[in-house]
Coordinates of C-alpha atoms in Angstrom, one line a residue:
M1327 CA 143.3 93.0 -47.5
R1328 CA 145.8 94.2 -45.0
M1329 CA 147.0 97.7 -44.4
G1330 CA 149.6 99.2 -42.2
V1331 CA 150.3 102.5 -40.5
V1332 CA 153.6 103.5 -38.9
D1333 CA 153.4 106.5 -36.5
F1334 CA 156.8 108.3 -35.8
G1335 CA 156.3 110.2 -32.6
A1336 CA 158.8 111.9 -30.3
N1337 CA 158.9 109.0 -27.8
A1338 CA 158.3 106.0 -30.0
V1339 CA 157.5 104.5 -33.4
R1340 CA 154.3 102.5 -33.5
L1341 CA 153.2 100.0 -36.2
V1342 CA 149.6 98.9 -36.6
I1343 CA 148.7 96.2 -39.1
A1344 CA 144.9 95.8 -39.7
N1345 CA 142.5 93.8 -41.8
A1346 CA 140.6 96.3 -43.9
D1347 CA 138.2 94.0 -45.7
G1348 CA 135.2 95.5 -43.9
E1349 CA 134.3 99.0 -42.8
V1350 CA 136.2 98.6 -39.5
P1351 CA 140.0 98.3 -39.6
L1352 CA 140.6 95.4 -37.2
P1353 CA 144.1 95.3 -35.8
V1354 CA 145.9 92.0 -36.2
H1355 CA 149.4 93.1 -35.1
T1356 CA 151.2 96.0 -33.4
G1357 CA 154.8 96.9 -33.0
K1358 CA 156.7 99.5 -31.0
W1359 CA 160.3 100.9 -31.0
R1360 CA 161.5 103.4 -28.5
L1361 CA 163.0 106.6 -30.0
R1362 CA 163.1 109.4 -27.4
L1363 CA 163.8 112.0 -30.1
S1364 CA 163.2 114.8 -27.7
E1365 CA 166.6 114.0 -26.1
H1366 CA 168.3 114.7 -29.4
L1367 CA 166.6 118.0 -30.3
G1368 CA 168.7 121.1 -30.9
A1369 CA 167.8 124.4 -29.3
D1370 CA 166.0 125.4 -32.5
G1371 CA 164.2 122.1 -32.9
T1372 CA 166.7 120.6 -35.3
L1373 CA 167.1 116.8 -35.2
G1374 CA 170.8 115.8 -35.3
R1375 CA 172.5 112.9 -36.9
E1376 CA 171.9 110.5 -33.9
A1377 CA 168.2 111.2 -34.1
V1378 CA 168.1 110.6 -37.8
L1379 CA 169.9 107.4 -37.4
R1380 CA 167.4 106.3 -34.8
L1381 CA 164.5 107.2 -37.1
S1382 CA 166.1 105.3 -40.0
G1383 CA 166.7 102.2 -37.8
A1384 CA 163.2 102.2 -36.6
A1385 CA 161.9 102.7 -40.1
S1386 CA 163.8 99.8 -41.4
A1387 CA 162.6 97.6 -38.6
A1388 CA 158.9 98.7 -39.0
R1389 CA 159.1 98.1 -42.8
A1390 CA 160.5 94.6 -42.4
E1391 CA 157.9 93.7 -39.8
A1392 CA 155.1 95.0 -41.9
E1393 CA 156.3 92.9 -44.9
R1394 CA 156.3 89.8 -42.7
W1395 CA 152.6 90.5 -42.0
G1396 CA 151.8 91.0 -45.7
V1397 CA 152.0 94.8 -46.0
R1398 CA 154.5 95.8 -48.6
E1399 CA 154.2 99.6 -48.3
P1400 CA 152.7 100.8 -44.9
F1401 CA 151.7 104.4 -44.7
A1402 CA 154.4 106.1 -42.5
F1403 CA 154.0 109.5 -41.1
A1404 CA 155.8 111.7 -38.6
T1405 CA 154.3 114.1 -36.1
A1406 CA 155.3 117.6 -35.0
V1407 CA 158.8 116.7 -33.8
V1408 CA 159.8 116.0 -37.4
R1409 CA 157.3 118.3 -39.2
D1410 CA 158.5 121.3 -37.3
A1411 CA 162.2 120.6 -37.5
P1412 CA 164.1 123.2 -39.6
N1413 CA 165.8 120.2 -41.3
C1414 CA 162.6 118.3 -42.0
P1415 CA 163.2 117.8 -45.8
E1416 CA 166.6 116.4 -45.1
I1417 CA 165.3 114.1 -42.5
L1418 CA 162.6 112.7 -44.8
A1419 CA 165.1 112.2 -47.6
D1420 CA 167.7 110.5 -45.3
V1421 CA 165.2 108.1 -43.8
H1422 CA 164.0 107.1 -47.2
R1423 CA 167.5 106.6 -48.5
R1424 CA 168.5 104.5 -45.5
S1425 CA 165.4 102.4 -44.9
G1426 CA 163.4 102.5 -48.2
L1427 CA 160.4 103.6 -46.2
R1428 CA 158.6 106.8 -47.5
L1429 CA 158.0 109.0 -44.5
R1430 CA 155.4 111.7 -44.7
V1431 CA 154.3 114.7 -42.6
L1432 CA 150.7 115.8 -42.1
P1433 CA 149.6 119.4 -41.5
G1434 CA 148.1 119.7 -38.0
E1435 CA 144.6 120.5 -39.3
V1436 CA 144.6 117.3 -41.3
E1437 CA 145.7 115.4 -38.2
A1438 CA 142.7 117.0 -36.4
E1439 CA 140.3 116.0 -39.3
L1440 CA 141.5 112.3 -39.3
T1441 CA 141.4 112.1 -35.5
F1442 CA 137.8 113.4 -35.6
L1443 CA 136.8 110.8 -38.1
A1444 CA 138.2 108.0 -35.9
A1445 CA 136.5 109.4 -32.8
R1446 CA 133.2 109.7 -34.7
R1447 CA 133.3 106.1 -35.8
W1448 CA 134.2 104.9 -32.4
M1449 CA 131.6 106.9 -30.5
G1450 CA 128.8 106.5 -33.1
W1451 CA 126.0 108.8 -34.2
R1452 CA 124.2 108.8 -30.9
A1453 CA 127.1 111.0 -29.6
G1454 CA 125.5 113.9 -31.4
S1455 CA 127.6 117.0 -31.9
L1456 CA 131.1 116.1 -31.1
A1457 CA 134.2 118.0 -29.8
V1458 CA 137.5 116.1 -30.0
L1459 CA 140.6 117.1 -28.1
D1460 CA 144.1 115.6 -28.8
I1461 CA 147.3 116.6 -26.9
G1462 CA 150.5 115.5 -28.7
G1463 CA 154.1 116.2 -28.0
G1464 CA 154.4 119.2 -30.2
T1465 CA 150.9 120.3 -30.9
F1466 CA 147.3 120.3 -29.6
E1467 CA 144.5 119.5 -32.0
I1468 CA 140.8 120.4 -31.5
A1469 CA 137.8 119.8 -33.8
F1470 CA 134.1 120.1 -33.7
G1471 CA 131.3 118.7 -35.9
R1472 CA 128.0 117.1 -36.3
A1473 CA 128.9 114.6 -39.0
E1474 CA 132.0 112.6 -39.9
V1475 CA 133.8 115.7 -41.2
P1476 CA 134.5 118.4 -38.7
E1477 CA 133.0 121.8 -39.3
F1478 CA 135.9 123.3 -37.4
A1479 CA 139.5 122.0 -36.9
A1480 CA 142.6 123.7 -35.5
S1481 CA 146.1 122.8 -34.5
L1482 CA 148.0 124.8 -32.0
P1483 CA 151.6 124.7 -30.7
L1484 CA 150.6 123.5 -27.3
G1485 CA 152.1 120.0 -27.2
A1486 CA 153.2 118.7 -23.8
R1487 CA 156.8 118.2 -24.8
R1488 CA 157.1 121.6 -26.4
L1489 CA 155.7 123.4 -23.4
T1490 CA 157.9 121.4 -21.0
R1491 CA 161.0 122.5 -23.0
D1492 CA 160.0 126.1 -23.4
F1493 CA 158.7 126.8 -19.9
F1494 CA 160.1 124.3 -17.4
G1495 CA 163.6 123.8 -18.8
D1496 CA 165.7 121.8 -16.4
E1497 CA 163.6 122.6 -13.3
D1498 CA 162.2 119.4 -11.9
P1499 CA 159.7 120.0 -10.4
P1500 CA 159.1 123.4 -11.9
P1501 CA 158.2 126.3 -9.7
A1502 CA 154.6 127.5 -9.4
R1503 CA 155.4 130.6 -11.4
A1504 CA 156.4 128.5 -14.4
V1505 CA 153.2 126.4 -14.2
K1506 CA 151.2 129.7 -14.1
A1507 CA 153.1 130.9 -17.1
V1508 CA 152.2 127.8 -19.1
R1509 CA 148.5 128.3 -18.2
R1510 CA 148.6 132.0 -19.3
H1511 CA 150.3 130.9 -22.6
V1512 CA 147.6 128.3 -23.2
R1513 CA 144.9 130.8 -22.5
R1514 CA 146.3 133.2 -25.1
Q1515 CA 146.6 130.5 -27.7
L1516 CA 143.0 129.4 -27.1
R1517 CA 141.4 132.9 -27.1
D1518 CA 140.0 132.5 -30.6
V1519 CA 139.4 128.7 -30.6
A1520 CA 137.7 128.1 -27.2
P1521 CA 134.8 130.4 -27.7
R1522 CA 133.8 128.5 -30.9
I1523 CA 133.5 125.2 -28.9
R1524 CA 131.7 126.9 -26.0
W1525 CA 129.2 128.5 -28.3
E1526 CA 128.5 125.3 -30.1
G1527 CA 127.8 123.4 -26.9
P1528 CA 128.8 119.9 -28.1
R1529 CA 126.7 117.1 -26.8
T1530 CA 129.7 114.9 -26.4
A1531 CA 133.4 115.7 -25.7
V1532 CA 136.1 113.2 -26.6
A1533 CA 139.7 113.1 -25.5
T1534 CA 142.3 111.1 -27.5
S1535 CA 146.1 110.6 -27.3
R1536 CA 148.3 108.9 -24.7
T1537 CA 148.5 112.1 -22.7
F1538 CA 144.7 112.0 -22.1
Q1539 CA 144.7 108.3 -21.5
Q1540 CA 147.4 108.5 -18.8
L1541 CA 145.7 111.5 -17.1
A1542 CA 142.4 109.6 -17.1
R1543 CA 144.1 106.6 -15.5
L1544 CA 145.7 108.9 -12.9
C1545 CA 142.2 110.2 -12.1
G1546 CA 140.7 106.8 -11.6
A1547 CA 139.8 105.4 -15.0
A1548 CA 140.3 101.7 -15.7
P1549 CA 143.8 100.5 -16.6
G1550 CA 144.6 99.7 -20.2
R1551 CA 144.9 95.9 -19.5
E1552 CA 141.1 95.8 -19.2
G1553 CA 140.8 96.5 -22.9
P1554 CA 139.5 99.3 -25.2
F1555 CA 135.8 98.6 -24.7
V1556 CA 135.7 99.6 -21.0
P1557 CA 134.2 103.1 -20.7
R1558 CA 136.7 105.7 -19.5
E1559 CA 136.0 109.3 -18.5
L1560 CA 138.0 112.3 -17.5
A1561 CA 136.3 114.8 -15.3
R1562 CA 137.7 118.3 -15.0
R1563 CA 137.2 118.3 -11.2
D1564 CA 139.5 115.3 -11.0
L1565 CA 141.9 116.9 -13.5
R1566 CA 142.4 120.0 -11.3
R1567 CA 143.5 117.8 -8.4
A1568 CA 145.9 115.9 -10.8
V1569 CA 147.5 119.2 -11.8
A1570 CA 148.2 120.0 -8.2
Q1571 CA 149.5 116.5 -7.5
L1572 CA 151.8 116.4 -10.5
G1573 CA 153.2 119.9 -9.8
E1574 CA 154.5 118.9 -6.4
L1575 CA 156.5 115.9 -7.6
P1576 CA 159.7 115.5 -9.7
A1577 CA 159.5 113.4 -12.8
A1578 CA 160.9 110.3 -11.1
R1579 CA 158.1 110.3 -8.5
R1580 CA 155.4 111.0 -11.1
A1581 CA 156.4 107.8 -12.9
E1582 CA 155.3 105.9 -9.7
L1583 CA 151.7 107.2 -10.0
P1584 CA 149.0 105.1 -11.7
G1585 CA 149.0 105.5 -15.5
I1586 CA 152.1 107.8 -15.8
S1587 CA 154.8 106.2 -17.8
T1588 CA 158.5 106.9 -17.3
A1589 CA 158.8 108.2 -20.9
R1590 CA 156.1 110.8 -20.3
S1591 CA 156.7 111.6 -16.6
L1592 CA 158.6 114.8 -17.4
Q1593 CA 156.0 116.2 -19.8
C1594 CA 152.8 115.0 -18.1
L1595 CA 152.5 118.1 -15.9
A1596 CA 152.4 120.4 -19.0
G1597 CA 149.9 118.1 -20.6
A1598 CA 147.7 118.2 -17.6
V1599 CA 147.8 122.0 -17.5
V1600 CA 146.8 122.1 -21.2
A1601 CA 144.0 119.6 -20.7
D1602 CA 142.6 121.5 -17.6
T1603 CA 142.8 124.9 -19.3
V1604 CA 141.2 123.7 -22.5
M1605 CA 138.3 122.0 -20.7
K1606 CA 137.7 125.1 -18.5
M1607 CA 137.8 127.6 -21.4
T1608 CA 135.5 125.4 -23.6
G1609 CA 133.1 124.7 -20.9
I1610 CA 133.7 120.9 -21.0
R1611 CA 133.1 119.3 -17.6
S1612 CA 134.0 115.8 -18.7
A1613 CA 135.3 114.0 -21.7
D1614 CA 135.0 110.4 -22.9
V1615 CA 138.5 108.8 -23.5
C1616 CA 138.6 107.3 -27.0
P1617 CA 141.1 104.6 -27.8
W1618 CA 141.0 105.5 -31.6
A1619 CA 142.9 108.5 -32.9
L1620 CA 145.0 109.5 -35.8
R1621 CA 146.3 106.1 -36.8
E1622 CA 142.8 104.7 -36.9
G1623 CA 141.6 107.7 -38.8
I1624 CA 144.2 107.0 -41.5
L1625 CA 143.2 103.3 -41.7
L1626 CA 139.5 104.3 -41.9
R1627 CA 140.2 106.7 -44.8
A1628 CA 142.3 104.1 -46.5
T1629 CA 139.5 101.6 -46.5
E1630 CA 137.3 104.1 -48.2
D1631 CA 139.8 104.5 -51.1
R1632 CA 140.9 101.1 -52.0
T1633 CA 143.0 102.5 -54.9
G1634 CA 145.5 104.0 -52.4
T1635 CA 145.5 107.3 -54.4
W1636 CA 144.7 109.3 -51.3
W1637 CA 148.3 108.8 -50.1
T1638 CA 150.2 109.1 -53.4
G1639 CA 151.7 112.1 -55.1
H1640 CA 154.9 114.1 -55.2
G1641 CA 156.5 115.6 -52.1
P1642 CA 155.1 115.7 -48.6
S1643 CA 151.8 117.5 -48.9
A1644 CA 148.2 117.3 -48.0
V1645 CA 145.2 118.9 -49.7
C1646 CA 141.7 119.2 -48.1
G1647 CA 138.9 119.1 -50.6
T1648 CA 136.4 121.8 -50.9
D1649 CA 133.8 119.5 -49.2
G1650 CA 136.0 119.6 -46.1
R1651 CA 137.2 116.0 -46.4
A1652 CA 140.8 115.4 -45.9
R1653 CA 141.6 114.2 -49.4
L1654 CA 145.3 113.6 -48.9
R1655 CA 148.0 113.5 -51.5
L1656 CA 151.0 112.3 -49.6
A1657 CA 154.3 111.0 -50.7
A1658 CA 157.8 110.7 -49.5
S1659 CA 160.5 113.2 -50.1
G1660 CA 162.2 113.4 -53.4

């Protein structure tokens, strides 16, 4: 049996087709379409007509490609750039009408739970108590647990794209005072979350997301072409130097550095400040970089519920069961 997941982010749409006949979703095909939705955001976060047309076009292409690979209805979800938009319901309805693809949104805490599941499966039980960090464009997710279900999960408005827009504006590179302002803001947001992780003292810390992957590469980790099974680690002592290096360069120069893509060169400094501040406040000295994250968490959960009822329902919603598992009831708009 094959399953498909389509991830609508601020920079791109990513499709993953996987064989789900066993307990491990093995990818057989991936696709990617550039979006750059952040270039079409209004001052209040509204996505305009051009952005919706881009979303719909990518949705149509992803749906057609999924069908060619034997997946009639992939699970399509949008991250914070759509979820937080004031016109989110209209976006979901318009994309569905134009493309036929049902686009869902997940609450941040559910994203954290599913990402934790993926990290746990990748790292295995010998990792022990686990802290998982994930920096997206709009939000930052953090979770801790000793089993497959996190005992604690939170989503905070500390995404790299969001902070770049709110604190750096058009300044490239931003002045030191703006970078300090970001760090102060991150500290305030983490004042209730960080102590919980520090008190728990996780045996293993894991970092997921493209932001962490690119920062790890900048700090000396193996390049992506060497495959997902090469161990990669991000040490905070190296991250501190990376923050200073990125802060001295404009975006165009950052894109010349190892691991930093052009699409993320503008927001990578804010992402690095978040990563450094989080690791300092939680007492994490180093984190293993995990190639599995939210998409894989969705595929893993789907393999456990072959009926597909975990992603059906009415309206974009998600319900976590009383046992803490992310038992999702997700559907498209309308």
